[in-house]
Every structure is written in structure tokens, then in C-alpha cells.
Short mmCIF file of C-alpha atoms and ligand atoms in Angstrom, two decimals:
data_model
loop_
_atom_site.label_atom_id
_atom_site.label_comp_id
_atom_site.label_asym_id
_atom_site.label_seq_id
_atom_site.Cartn_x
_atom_site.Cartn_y
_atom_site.Cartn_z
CA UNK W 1 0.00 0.00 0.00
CA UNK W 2 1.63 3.11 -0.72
CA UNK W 3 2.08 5.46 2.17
CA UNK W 4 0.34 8.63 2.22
CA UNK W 5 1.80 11.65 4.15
CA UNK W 6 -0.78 13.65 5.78
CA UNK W 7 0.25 17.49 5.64
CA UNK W 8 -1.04 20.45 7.59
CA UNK W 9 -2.28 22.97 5.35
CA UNK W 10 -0.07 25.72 4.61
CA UNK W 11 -0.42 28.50 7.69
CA UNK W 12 -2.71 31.32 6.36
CA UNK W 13 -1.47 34.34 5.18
CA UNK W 14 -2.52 37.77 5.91
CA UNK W 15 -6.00 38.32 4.65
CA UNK W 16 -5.51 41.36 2.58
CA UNK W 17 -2.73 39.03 0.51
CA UNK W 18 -4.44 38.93 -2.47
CA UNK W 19 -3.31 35.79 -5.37
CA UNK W 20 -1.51 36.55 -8.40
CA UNK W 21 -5.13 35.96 -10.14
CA UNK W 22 -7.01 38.53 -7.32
CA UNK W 23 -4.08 41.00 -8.24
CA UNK W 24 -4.32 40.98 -12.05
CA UNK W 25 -8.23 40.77 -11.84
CA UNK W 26 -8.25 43.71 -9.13
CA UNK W 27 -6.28 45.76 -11.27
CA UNK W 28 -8.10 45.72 -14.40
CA UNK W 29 -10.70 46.57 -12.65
CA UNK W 30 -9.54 49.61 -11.39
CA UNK W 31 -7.90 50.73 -14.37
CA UNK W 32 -11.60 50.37 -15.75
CA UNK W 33 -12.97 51.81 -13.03
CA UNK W 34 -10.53 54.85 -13.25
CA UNK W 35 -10.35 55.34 -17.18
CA UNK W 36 -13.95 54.73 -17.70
CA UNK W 37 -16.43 54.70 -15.42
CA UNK W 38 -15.06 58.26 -13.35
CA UNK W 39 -15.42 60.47 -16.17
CA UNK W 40 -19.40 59.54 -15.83
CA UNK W 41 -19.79 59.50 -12.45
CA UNK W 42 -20.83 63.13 -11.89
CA UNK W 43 -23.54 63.41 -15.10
CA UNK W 44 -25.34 60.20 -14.16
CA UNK W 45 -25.19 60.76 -10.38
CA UNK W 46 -26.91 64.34 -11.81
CA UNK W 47 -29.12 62.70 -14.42
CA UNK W 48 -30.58 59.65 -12.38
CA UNK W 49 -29.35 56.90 -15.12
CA UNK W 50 -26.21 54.33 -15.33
CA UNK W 51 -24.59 55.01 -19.00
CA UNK W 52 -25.83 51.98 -20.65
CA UNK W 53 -22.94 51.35 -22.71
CA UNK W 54 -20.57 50.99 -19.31
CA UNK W 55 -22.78 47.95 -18.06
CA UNK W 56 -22.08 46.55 -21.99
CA UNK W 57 -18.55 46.95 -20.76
CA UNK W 58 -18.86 45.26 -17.03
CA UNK W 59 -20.38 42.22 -19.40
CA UNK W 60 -17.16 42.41 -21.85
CA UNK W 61 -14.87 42.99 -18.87
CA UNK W 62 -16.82 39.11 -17.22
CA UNK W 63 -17.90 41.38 -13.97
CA UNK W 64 -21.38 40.32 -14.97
CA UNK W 65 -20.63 36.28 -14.38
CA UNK W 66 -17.83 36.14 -12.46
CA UNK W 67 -18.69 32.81 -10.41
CA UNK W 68 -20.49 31.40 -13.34
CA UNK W 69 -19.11 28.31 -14.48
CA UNK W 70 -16.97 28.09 -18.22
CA UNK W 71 -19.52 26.02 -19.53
CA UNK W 72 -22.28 28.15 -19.57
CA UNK W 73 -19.89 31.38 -20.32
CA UNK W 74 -18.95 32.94 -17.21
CA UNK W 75 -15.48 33.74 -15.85
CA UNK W 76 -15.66 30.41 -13.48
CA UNK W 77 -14.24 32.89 -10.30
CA UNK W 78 -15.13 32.73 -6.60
CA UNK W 79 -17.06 34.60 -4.92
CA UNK W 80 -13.68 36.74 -3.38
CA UNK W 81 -13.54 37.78 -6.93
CA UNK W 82 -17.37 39.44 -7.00
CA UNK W 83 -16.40 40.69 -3.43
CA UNK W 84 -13.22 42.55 -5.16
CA UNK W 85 -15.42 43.78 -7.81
CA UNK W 86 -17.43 45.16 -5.61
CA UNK W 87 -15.17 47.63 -3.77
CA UNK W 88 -12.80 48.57 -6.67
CA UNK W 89 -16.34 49.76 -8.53
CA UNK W 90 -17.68 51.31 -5.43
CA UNK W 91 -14.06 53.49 -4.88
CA UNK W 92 -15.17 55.03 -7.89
CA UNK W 93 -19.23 54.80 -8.01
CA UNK W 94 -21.06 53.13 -5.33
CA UNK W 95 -24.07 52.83 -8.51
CA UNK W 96 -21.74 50.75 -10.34
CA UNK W 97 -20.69 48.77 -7.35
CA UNK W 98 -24.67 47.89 -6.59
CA UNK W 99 -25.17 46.77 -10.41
CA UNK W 100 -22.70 44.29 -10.43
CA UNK W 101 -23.42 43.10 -6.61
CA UNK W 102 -26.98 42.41 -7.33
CA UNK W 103 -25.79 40.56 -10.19
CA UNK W 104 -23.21 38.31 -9.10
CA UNK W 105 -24.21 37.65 -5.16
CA UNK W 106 -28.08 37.69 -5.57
CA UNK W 107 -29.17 36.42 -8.96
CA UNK W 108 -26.26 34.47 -10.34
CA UNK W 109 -25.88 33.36 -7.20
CA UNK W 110 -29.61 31.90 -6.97
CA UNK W 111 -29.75 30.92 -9.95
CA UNK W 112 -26.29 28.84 -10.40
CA UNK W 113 -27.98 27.31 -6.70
CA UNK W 114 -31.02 26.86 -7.01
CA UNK W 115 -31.53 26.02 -11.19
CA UNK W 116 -32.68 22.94 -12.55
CA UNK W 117 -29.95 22.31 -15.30
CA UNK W 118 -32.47 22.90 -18.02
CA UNK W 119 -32.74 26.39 -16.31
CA UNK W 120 -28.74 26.99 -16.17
CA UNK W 121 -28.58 26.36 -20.11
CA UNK W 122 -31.23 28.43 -20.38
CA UNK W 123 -30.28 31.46 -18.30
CA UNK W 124 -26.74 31.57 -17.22
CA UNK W 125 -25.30 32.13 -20.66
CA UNK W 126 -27.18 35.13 -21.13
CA UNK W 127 -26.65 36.35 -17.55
CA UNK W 128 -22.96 35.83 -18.66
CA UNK W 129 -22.86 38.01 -21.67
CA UNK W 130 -25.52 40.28 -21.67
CA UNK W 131 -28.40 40.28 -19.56
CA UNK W 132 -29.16 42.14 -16.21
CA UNK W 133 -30.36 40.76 -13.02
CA UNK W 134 -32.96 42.10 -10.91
CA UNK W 135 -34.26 40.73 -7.50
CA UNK W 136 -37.81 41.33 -6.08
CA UNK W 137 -38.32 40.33 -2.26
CA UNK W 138 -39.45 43.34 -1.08
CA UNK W 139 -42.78 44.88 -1.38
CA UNK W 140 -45.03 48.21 -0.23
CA UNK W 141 -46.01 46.65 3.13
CA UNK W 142 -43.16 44.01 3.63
CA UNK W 143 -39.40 45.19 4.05
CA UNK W 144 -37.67 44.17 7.26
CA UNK W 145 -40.65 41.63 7.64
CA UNK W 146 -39.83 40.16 4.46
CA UNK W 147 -41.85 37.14 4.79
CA UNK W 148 -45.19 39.05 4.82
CA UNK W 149 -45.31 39.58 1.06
CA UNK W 150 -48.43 39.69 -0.60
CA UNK W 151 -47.36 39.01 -4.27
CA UNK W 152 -49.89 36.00 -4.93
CA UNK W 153 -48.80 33.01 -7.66
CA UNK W 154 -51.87 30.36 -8.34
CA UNK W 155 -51.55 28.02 -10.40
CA UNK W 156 -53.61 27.84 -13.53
CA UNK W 157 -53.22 24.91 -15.83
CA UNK W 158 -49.51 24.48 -16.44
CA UNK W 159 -48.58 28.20 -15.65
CA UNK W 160 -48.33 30.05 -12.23
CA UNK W 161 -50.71 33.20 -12.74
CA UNK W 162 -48.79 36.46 -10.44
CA UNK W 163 -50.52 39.17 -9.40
CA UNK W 164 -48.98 41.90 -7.16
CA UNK W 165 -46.53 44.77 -6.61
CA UNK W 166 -42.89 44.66 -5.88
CA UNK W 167 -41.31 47.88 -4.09
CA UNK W 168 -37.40 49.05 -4.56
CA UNK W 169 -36.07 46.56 -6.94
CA UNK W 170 -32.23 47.59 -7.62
CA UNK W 171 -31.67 47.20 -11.50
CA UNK W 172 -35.01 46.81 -12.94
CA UNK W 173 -34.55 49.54 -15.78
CA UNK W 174 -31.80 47.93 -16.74
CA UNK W 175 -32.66 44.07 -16.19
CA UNK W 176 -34.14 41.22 -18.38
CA UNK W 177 -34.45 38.93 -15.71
CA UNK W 178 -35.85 38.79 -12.35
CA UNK W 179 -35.65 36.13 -9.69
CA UNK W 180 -38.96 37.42 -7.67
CA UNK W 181 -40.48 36.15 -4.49
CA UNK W 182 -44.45 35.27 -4.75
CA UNK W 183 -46.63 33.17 -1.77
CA UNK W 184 -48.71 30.13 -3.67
CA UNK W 185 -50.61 29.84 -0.50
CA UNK W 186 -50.80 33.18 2.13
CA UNK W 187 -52.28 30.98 4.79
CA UNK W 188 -48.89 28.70 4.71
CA UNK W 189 -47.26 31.68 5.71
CA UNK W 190 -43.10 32.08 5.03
CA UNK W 191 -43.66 27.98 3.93
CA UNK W 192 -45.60 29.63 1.06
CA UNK W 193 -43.30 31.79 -0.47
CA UNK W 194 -41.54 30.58 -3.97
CA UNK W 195 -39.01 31.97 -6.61
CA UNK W 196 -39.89 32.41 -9.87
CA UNK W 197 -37.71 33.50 -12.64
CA UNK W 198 -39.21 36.31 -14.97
CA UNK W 199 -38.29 37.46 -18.04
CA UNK W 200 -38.92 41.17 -18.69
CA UNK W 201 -41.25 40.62 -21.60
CA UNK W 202 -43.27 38.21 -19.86
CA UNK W 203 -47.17 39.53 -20.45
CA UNK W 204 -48.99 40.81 -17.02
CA UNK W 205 -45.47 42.17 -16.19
CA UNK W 206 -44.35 45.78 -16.19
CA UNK W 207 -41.98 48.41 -14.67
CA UNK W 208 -42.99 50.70 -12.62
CA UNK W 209 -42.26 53.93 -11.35
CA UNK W 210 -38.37 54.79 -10.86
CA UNK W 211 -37.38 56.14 -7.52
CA UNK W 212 -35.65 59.77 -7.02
CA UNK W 213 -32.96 58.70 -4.58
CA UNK W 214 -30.77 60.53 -2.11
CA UNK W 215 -27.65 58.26 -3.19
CA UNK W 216 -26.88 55.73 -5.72
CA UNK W 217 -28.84 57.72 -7.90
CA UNK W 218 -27.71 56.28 -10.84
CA UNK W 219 -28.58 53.02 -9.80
CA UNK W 220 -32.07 52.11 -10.92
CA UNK W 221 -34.63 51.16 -8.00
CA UNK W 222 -38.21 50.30 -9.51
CA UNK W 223 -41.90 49.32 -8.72
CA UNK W 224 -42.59 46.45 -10.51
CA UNK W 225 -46.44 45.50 -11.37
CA UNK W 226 -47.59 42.20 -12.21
CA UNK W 227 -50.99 41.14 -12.99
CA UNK W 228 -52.19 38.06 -13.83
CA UNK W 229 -48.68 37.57 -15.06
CA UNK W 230 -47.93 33.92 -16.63
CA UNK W 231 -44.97 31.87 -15.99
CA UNK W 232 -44.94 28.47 -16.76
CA UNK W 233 -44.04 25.67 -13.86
CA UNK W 234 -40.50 25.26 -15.41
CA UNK W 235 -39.53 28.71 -14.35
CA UNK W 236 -40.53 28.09 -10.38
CA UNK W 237 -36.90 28.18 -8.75
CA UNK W 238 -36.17 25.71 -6.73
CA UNK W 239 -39.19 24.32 -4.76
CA UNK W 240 -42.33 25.32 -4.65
CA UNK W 241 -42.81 26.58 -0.97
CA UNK W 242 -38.91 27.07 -0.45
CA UNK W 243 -38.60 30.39 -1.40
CA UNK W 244 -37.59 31.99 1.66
CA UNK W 245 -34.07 29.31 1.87
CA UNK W 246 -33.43 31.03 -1.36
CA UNK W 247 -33.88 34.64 -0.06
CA UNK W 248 -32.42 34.03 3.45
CA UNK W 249 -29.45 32.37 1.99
CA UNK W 250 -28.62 34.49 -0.90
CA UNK W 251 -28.72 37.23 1.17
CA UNK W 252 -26.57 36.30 3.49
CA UNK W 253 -24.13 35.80 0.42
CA UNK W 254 -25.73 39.72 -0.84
CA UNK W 255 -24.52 41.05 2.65
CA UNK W 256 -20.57 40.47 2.00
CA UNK W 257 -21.18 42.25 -0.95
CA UNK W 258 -23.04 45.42 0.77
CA UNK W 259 -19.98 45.09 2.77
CA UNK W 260 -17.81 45.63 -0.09
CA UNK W 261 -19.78 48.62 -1.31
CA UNK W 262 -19.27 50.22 1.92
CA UNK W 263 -16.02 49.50 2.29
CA UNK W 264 -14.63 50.80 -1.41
CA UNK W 265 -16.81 53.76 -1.35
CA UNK W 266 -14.95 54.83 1.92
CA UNK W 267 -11.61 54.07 0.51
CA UNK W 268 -13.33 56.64 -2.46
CA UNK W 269 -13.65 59.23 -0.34
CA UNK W 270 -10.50 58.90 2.42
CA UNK W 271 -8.59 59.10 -0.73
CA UNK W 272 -9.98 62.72 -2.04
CA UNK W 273 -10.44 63.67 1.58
CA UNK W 274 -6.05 63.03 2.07
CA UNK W 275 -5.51 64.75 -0.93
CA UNK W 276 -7.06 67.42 -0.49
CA UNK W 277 -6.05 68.20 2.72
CA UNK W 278 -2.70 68.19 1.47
CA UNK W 279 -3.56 70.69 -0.99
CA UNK W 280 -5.95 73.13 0.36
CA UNK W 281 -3.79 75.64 2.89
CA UNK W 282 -4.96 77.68 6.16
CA UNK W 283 -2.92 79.75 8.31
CA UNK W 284 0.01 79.69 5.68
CA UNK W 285 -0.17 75.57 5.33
CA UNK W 286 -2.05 72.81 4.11
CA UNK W 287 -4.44 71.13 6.38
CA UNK W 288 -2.55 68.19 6.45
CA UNK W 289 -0.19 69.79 8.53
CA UNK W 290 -2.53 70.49 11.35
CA UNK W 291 -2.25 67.11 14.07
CA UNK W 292 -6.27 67.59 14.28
CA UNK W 293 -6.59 66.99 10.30
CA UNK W 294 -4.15 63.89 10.61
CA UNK W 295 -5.88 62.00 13.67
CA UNK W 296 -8.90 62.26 11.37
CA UNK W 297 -7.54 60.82 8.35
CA UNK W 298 -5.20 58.77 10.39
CA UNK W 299 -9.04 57.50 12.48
CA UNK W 300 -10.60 57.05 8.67
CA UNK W 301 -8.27 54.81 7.07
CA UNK W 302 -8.04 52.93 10.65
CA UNK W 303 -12.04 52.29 10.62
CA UNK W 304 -11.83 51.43 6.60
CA UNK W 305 -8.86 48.94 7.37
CA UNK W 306 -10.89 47.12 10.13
CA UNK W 307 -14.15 47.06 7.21
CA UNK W 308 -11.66 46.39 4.84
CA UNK W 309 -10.74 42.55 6.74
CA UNK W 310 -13.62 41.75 7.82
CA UNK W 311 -15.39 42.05 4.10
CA UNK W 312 -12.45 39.70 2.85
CA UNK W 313 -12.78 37.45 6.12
CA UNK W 314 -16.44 36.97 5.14
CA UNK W 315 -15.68 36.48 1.53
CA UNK W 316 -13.04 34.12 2.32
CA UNK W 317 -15.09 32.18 4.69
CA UNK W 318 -17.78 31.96 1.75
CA UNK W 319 -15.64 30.19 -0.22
CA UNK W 320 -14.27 28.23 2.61
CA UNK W 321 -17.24 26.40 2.84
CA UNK W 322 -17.33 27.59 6.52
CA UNK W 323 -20.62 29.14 8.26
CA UNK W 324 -20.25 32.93 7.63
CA UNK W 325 -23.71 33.85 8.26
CA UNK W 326 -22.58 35.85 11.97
CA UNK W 327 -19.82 37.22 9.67
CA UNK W 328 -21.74 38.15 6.88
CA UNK W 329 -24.17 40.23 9.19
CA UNK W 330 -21.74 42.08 11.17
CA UNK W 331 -19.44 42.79 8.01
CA UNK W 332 -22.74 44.88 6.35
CA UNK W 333 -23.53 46.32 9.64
CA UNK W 334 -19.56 47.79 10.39
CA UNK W 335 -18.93 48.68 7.24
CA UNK W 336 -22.27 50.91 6.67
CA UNK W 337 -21.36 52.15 10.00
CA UNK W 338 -17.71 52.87 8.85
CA UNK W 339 -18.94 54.27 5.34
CA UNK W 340 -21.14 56.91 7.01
CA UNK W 341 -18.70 58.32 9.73
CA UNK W 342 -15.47 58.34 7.01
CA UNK W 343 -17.59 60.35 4.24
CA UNK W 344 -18.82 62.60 6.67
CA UNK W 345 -15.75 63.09 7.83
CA UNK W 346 -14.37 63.38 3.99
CA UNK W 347 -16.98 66.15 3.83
CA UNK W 348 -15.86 68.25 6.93
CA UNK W 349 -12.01 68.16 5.56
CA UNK W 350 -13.44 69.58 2.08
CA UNK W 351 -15.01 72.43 4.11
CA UNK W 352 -17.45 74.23 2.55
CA UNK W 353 -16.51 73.08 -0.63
CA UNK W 354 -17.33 69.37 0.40
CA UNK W 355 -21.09 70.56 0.87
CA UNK W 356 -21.52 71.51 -3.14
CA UNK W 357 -21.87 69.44 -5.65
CA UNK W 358 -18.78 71.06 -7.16
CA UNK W 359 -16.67 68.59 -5.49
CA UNK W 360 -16.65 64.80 -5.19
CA UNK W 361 -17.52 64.02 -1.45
CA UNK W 362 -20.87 64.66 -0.75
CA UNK W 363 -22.04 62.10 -2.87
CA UNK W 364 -19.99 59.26 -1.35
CA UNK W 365 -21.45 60.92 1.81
CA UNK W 366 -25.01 60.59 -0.20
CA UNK W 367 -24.15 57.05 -1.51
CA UNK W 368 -23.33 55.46 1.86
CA UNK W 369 -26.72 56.14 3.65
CA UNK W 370 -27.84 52.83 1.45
CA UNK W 371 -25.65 50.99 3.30
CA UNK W 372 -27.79 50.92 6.41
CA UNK W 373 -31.01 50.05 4.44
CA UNK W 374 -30.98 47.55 2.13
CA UNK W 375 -30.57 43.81 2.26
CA UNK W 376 -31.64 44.16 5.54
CA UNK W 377 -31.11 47.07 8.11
CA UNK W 378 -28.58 48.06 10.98
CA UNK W 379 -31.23 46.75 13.14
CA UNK W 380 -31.77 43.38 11.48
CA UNK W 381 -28.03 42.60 11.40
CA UNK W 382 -27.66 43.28 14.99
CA UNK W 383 -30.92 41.07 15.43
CA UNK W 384 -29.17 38.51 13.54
CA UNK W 385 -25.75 38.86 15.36
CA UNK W 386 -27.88 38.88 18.26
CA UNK W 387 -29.05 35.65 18.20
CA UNK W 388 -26.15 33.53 16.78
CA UNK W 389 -24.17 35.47 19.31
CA UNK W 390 -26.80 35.00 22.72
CA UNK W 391 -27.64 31.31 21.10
CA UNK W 392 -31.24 33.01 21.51
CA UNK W 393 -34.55 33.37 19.78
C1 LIG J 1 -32.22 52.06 -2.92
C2 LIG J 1 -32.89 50.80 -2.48
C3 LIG J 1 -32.65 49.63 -3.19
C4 LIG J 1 -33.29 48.45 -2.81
N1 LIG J 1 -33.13 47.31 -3.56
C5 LIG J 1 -33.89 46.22 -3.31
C6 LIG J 1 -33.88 45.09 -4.19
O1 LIG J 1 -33.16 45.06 -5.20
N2 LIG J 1 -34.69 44.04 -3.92
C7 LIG J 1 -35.50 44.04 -2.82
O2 LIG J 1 -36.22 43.06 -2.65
N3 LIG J 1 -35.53 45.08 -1.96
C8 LIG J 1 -34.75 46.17 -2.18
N4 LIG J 1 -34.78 47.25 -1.32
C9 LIG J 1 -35.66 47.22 -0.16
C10 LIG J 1 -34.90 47.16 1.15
O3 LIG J 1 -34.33 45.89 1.34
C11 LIG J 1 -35.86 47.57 2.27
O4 LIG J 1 -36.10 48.95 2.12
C12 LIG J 1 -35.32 47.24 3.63
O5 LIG J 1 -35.30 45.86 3.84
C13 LIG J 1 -36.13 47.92 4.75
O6 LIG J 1 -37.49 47.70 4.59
P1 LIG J 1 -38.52 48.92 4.68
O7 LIG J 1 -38.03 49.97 3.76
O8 LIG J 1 -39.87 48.38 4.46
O9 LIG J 1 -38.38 49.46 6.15
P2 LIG J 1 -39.12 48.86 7.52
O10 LIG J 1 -39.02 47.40 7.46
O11 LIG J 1 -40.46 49.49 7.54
O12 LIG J 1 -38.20 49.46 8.61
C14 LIG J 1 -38.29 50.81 9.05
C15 LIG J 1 -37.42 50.96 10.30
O13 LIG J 1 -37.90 50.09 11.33
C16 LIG J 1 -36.86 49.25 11.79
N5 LIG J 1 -37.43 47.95 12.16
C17 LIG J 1 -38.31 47.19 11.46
N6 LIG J 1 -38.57 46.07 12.13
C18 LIG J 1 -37.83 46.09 13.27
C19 LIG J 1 -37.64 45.21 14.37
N7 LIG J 1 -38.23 44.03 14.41
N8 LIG J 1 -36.78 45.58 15.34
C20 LIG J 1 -36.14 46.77 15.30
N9 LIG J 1 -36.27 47.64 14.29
C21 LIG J 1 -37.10 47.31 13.28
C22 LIG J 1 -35.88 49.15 10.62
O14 LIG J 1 -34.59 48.80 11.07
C23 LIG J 1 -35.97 50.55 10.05
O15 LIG J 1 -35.11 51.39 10.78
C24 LIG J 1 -34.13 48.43 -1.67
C25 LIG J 1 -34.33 49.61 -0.95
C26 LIG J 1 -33.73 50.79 -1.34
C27 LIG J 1 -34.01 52.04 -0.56
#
């Protein structure tokens, strides 16, 4: 018998040690990022729409299926790499940085999951190369509470017939395809609730009324109306009654990703915040000089180096295979918290100037507010963390 030599694993290195792979892809992305996508930032930010042609180019660049396996088209990555994508977009727009988050952690994510094979072939190509993702949980009456949706599905013959509103769906303008939560029976309660994959042009189905945002402006967020919307059995998602696994579970995945938002857009701002403190002068030198200005900047990048780990501990842990879901919430919870603080911060250091929209930091301050909101509030992460951490109910 031939001998095998068990091994420890190699020790871990630091967690901001990024492969070879992580490098190259990070650094594209920036260069993208940088060349591209900043020019825009301040028209659609203004304007209230994402240049169309840039989320052509997140497609050509493979930001749009990053974890999507080669056979149906995708770039076959891990989910560290959607995480990276994430925060190198959101340095630059925290719009961008929502697109392709929604994309990769929410609906790739459910549907590489959760799809019959029949559904893969189907969808994940096109996901891959030129199709949006949208996903619909939430709803008029049901946001922290989820589970208390009122979309209805019933099913007629071979179909599913939807009726129903969906509130503040992130890339609906944009997106062919939605993964969107319906109950087939209210009485069953959450045991009722079941995904269903739409396709924009599906008849009974309709977008609604865009939002005027605070932040993220460029980043669509949509009503969407169905009524007596068909979709045939083949495009339930998963199970029929096991909707809410899908929507607890990707968005525990989603969370990291918030995470990542938060974290890049603070990096955004500490960076123009440093600079310009090293530029702008009072009392016969720049602000930089003053200790006060430099325990502030010195505080930022502290808080955005603590986000900054615990986003890629998360991620890591993700593809680990390793429960992350404690992680997950406290990762969207610190870094919202740290996103606010450093772009307020970023805001004060601009001085007057930071409170026009002459100058770059009052949108990141704009743009993190989100952070707190969506995919779950402040409050529902610490009720999450809560309970894993008490062991309670
Ligand atoms: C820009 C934007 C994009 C979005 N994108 C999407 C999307 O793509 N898909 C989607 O499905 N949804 C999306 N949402 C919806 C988002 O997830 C919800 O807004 C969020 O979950 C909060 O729900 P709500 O707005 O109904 O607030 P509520 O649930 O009404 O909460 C209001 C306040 O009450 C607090 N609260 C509620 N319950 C409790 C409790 N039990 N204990 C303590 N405090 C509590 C909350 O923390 C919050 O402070 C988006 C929202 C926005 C604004």
C-alpha cells in the first residue's frame, strides 16, 4: 500500500494578501474603473441613469458572471472575486458597485444554486454576456418583515398566474431577468413563499415607477407591477414553498457584498479627503499639517482597514465552505457604520466646498446612507448577530 503523508495545510497568510489571479483581476478593474467609469460618475449621479454602454462593458470585462461556471460562459471565479469587484467599482461609483453586486451575489448566485440544469442552459449564458439581473423580495407593506409579502402566484393549468406589486427593486430599468419572491398559499405563511424567474417581456409584467434617490442615484430602483402575469411551472426556482431558503441564503451571500460597497466607497472618499487636505492651505499651510486633520484621516483609514478585513474574512469564509452567516451580518452592519462616519468626515475636511456638488464628497457621503437600508437594516443585522451570538430566539 503506498504510504500517504498527511500534511497540515499551509499557515494562512494575511488576509488582505491577495493571489496573483485577485491581483491581475483587481487591477483591471480599477484601471476600468478609473479610465472609464469616473469620467461619468458626476452626469449620471446628476441625471438619475447608469450610462448603458458601461454595463455593456462590465459584461465584456466578465464582472457580470464572475462565479459562473466556463460552460455556460462565465469567468468560473469565486465569490472573493465578486467581493473585489465590488469595492474597486464602489471606490469610484457606489451605482456601479450595486449593479454588479446584485448581479453576481443575488441572482447568479440563486440561480447557479437553485436552477434545474435545463434552467442553467437556459439562463446563465445570457446572464454571462448580456443580460441584467434584478431581484424582487421586497414589497409596499413588507421590508424588514420580508416574509409578509403579498405578491400572490396560483396556479392555472400548467402556468403560475402572479398578481402583485414589488417595491425598490435595484436594477429593474436595466434588467431582463428577475428572480422574484411570490406566496402560492398566504395561509402557509413564510412555507408559502416561492421563486420564480421572470423574463422582462413576460405579459402581465411591467416596470414601474423609478425612484428619485438621495444616493446611488444612478442606480435604478423600480416598482414592478404584475398582474395576472404567466410563468410556466419550469420557471418556479427551486421548490415550490422554499422560497424563503433562497432569499435568506442568498442574502446572506448579498450582505458580504453590501460590505464591499461600503467598504470601497470609503476608501473613495479617504482618498480625495487626504488629498485634499494636502492641498488646500490655512494659516500659511495645508491642512494636512494640522495634528487635528491627521488624527482624522489617520481615524478614517483605521475604521476602513478594520471594514476592509472583515469584508475579505467573510468572503473568504464563503468560499471556505465555513458558516459565515454571523460574519456576513456584522461585516454589512460595520462597514455601513464605517462608510457613514469616514464620508462625513471626507466632507468636513473639504469644508465648505465638500457641501456643493462642485466637489466629489458629498455624494460618497449621499451614496453610503444605502448601506444601512438595504438587504436588511442596521437593526436586522444586529438582530441577527444577536441571536447567533446570545444562542437566543
Ligand atoms: C435604494 C434601495 C434599493 C433596494 N433594492 C432592493 C432590491 O433590489 N430588492 C428588494 O427586494 N428590496 C430592495 N430594497 C428594499 C430594502 O431591502 C428595504 O427597504 C429594507 O429591507 C427595509 O425595509 P422597509 O423599507 O420596508 O423598512 P421597515 O421594514 O419598515 O423598517 C423601518 C425601520 O424600522 C426598523 N425595524 C423594522 N422592524 C424592526 C424590528 N423588528 N426591530 C427593530 N427595528 C425594526 C428598521 O430597522 C428601520 O429602521 C431596496 C431599498 C432601497 C431604498
Amino acid at each position: 500500500m503506498p504510504e500517504t503523508t498527511l500534511q497540515a495545510p499551509p499557515p494562512p497568510g494575511p488576509l488582505s494578501t491577495l493571489s496573483d489571479d485577485e491581483i491581475l483581476f483587481r487591477d483591471n478593474i480599477r484601471q476600468f474603473a478609473e479610465q472609464r467609469l469616473r469620467p461619468r460618475v458626476k452626469e449620471m449621479d446628476e441625471k438619475g441613469v447608469f450610462d448603458h454602454a458601461l454595463i455593456e462593458e462590465f459584461f465584456q470585462l466578465g464582472l457580470m458572471g464572475i462565479e459562473i461556471p466556463e460552460q455556460y460562459g462565465g469567468g468560473a471565479g469565486q465569490f472573493f472575486e465578486a467581493i473585489l469587484a465590488v469595492e474597486e467599482l464602489s471606490r469610484v461609483d457606489a451605482s456601479a458597485g450595486v449593479i454588479v453586486d446584485v448581479q453576481n451575489t443575488l441572482v447568479n448566485n440563486a440561480l447557479l444554486r437553485w436552477g434545474n440544469e435545463e434552467q442553467k442552459r437556459r439562463y446563465l449564458p445570457r446572464m454571462a454576456s448580456g443580460i441584467c439581473g434584478a431581484y424582487a423580495l421586497s414589497e409596499a407593506g413588507s421590508g424588514s418583515d420580508a416574509f409578509a409579502l403579498q405578491t400572490r402566484a396560483e396556479l392555472k393549468g400548467n402556468d403560475y398566474v402572479l398578481n402583485g406589486r414589488k417595491l425598490w427593486i435595484t436594477n429593474a430599468k436595466e434588467a431582463g431577468l428577475f428572480v422574484l419572491f411570490a406566496t402560492v398559499d398566504p395561509a402557509a405563511g413564510y412555507k408559502g413563499i416561492t421563486a420564480f424567474i421572470i423574463e422582462k417581456d413576460f405579459p402581465g409584467f411591467v416596470v414601474g415607477k423609478k425612484e428619485d434617490k438621495l444616493g446611488i442615484r444612478a442606480s435604478s430602483t423600480c416598482e414592478l407591477i404584475l398582474e395576472d402575469c404567466r410563468v410556466a411551472q419550469t420557471n418556479v426556482l427551486g421548490e415550490v414553498g422554499k422560497g424563503y431558503k433562497i432569499a435568506i441564503e442568498t442574502l446572506n451571500e448579498g450582505r458580504i457584498g453590501i460590505g464591499a460597497q461600503m467598504a470601497g466607497l470609503a476608501r473613495g472618499a479617504w482618498e480625495y479627503a487626504g488629498k485634499y487636505a494636502q492641498e488646500r492651505k490655512q494659516f500659511g499651510k495645508p491642512l494636512a499639517d494640522f495634528q487635528g486633520i491627521q488624527f482624522q484621516i489617520a481615524q478614517m483609514a483605521t475604521e476602513i482597514e478594520a471594514a476592509r478585513l472583515m469584508v475579505y474574512n467573510a468572503a473568504r469564509m464563503k468560499d471556505a465552505g465555513v458558516p459565515f452567516v454571523k460574519e456576513a451580518a456584522m461585516t454589512k452592519l460595520f462597514c455601513s457604520q464605517v462608510a457613514e462616519r469616514v464620508t462625513s468626515l471626507a466632507v468636513e475636511i473639504y469644508g465648505g466646498y465638500g457641501f456643493t456638488k462642485d466637489y466629489p464628497v458629498e455624494k460618497y457621503w449621499r451614496d453610503s446612507k444605502i448601506g444601512k437600508i438595504y438587504e436588511g437594516t442596521s437593526n436586522m443585522q444586529l438582530s441577527t448577530i444577536a441571536k447567533l451570538v446570545l444562542n437566543a430566539k
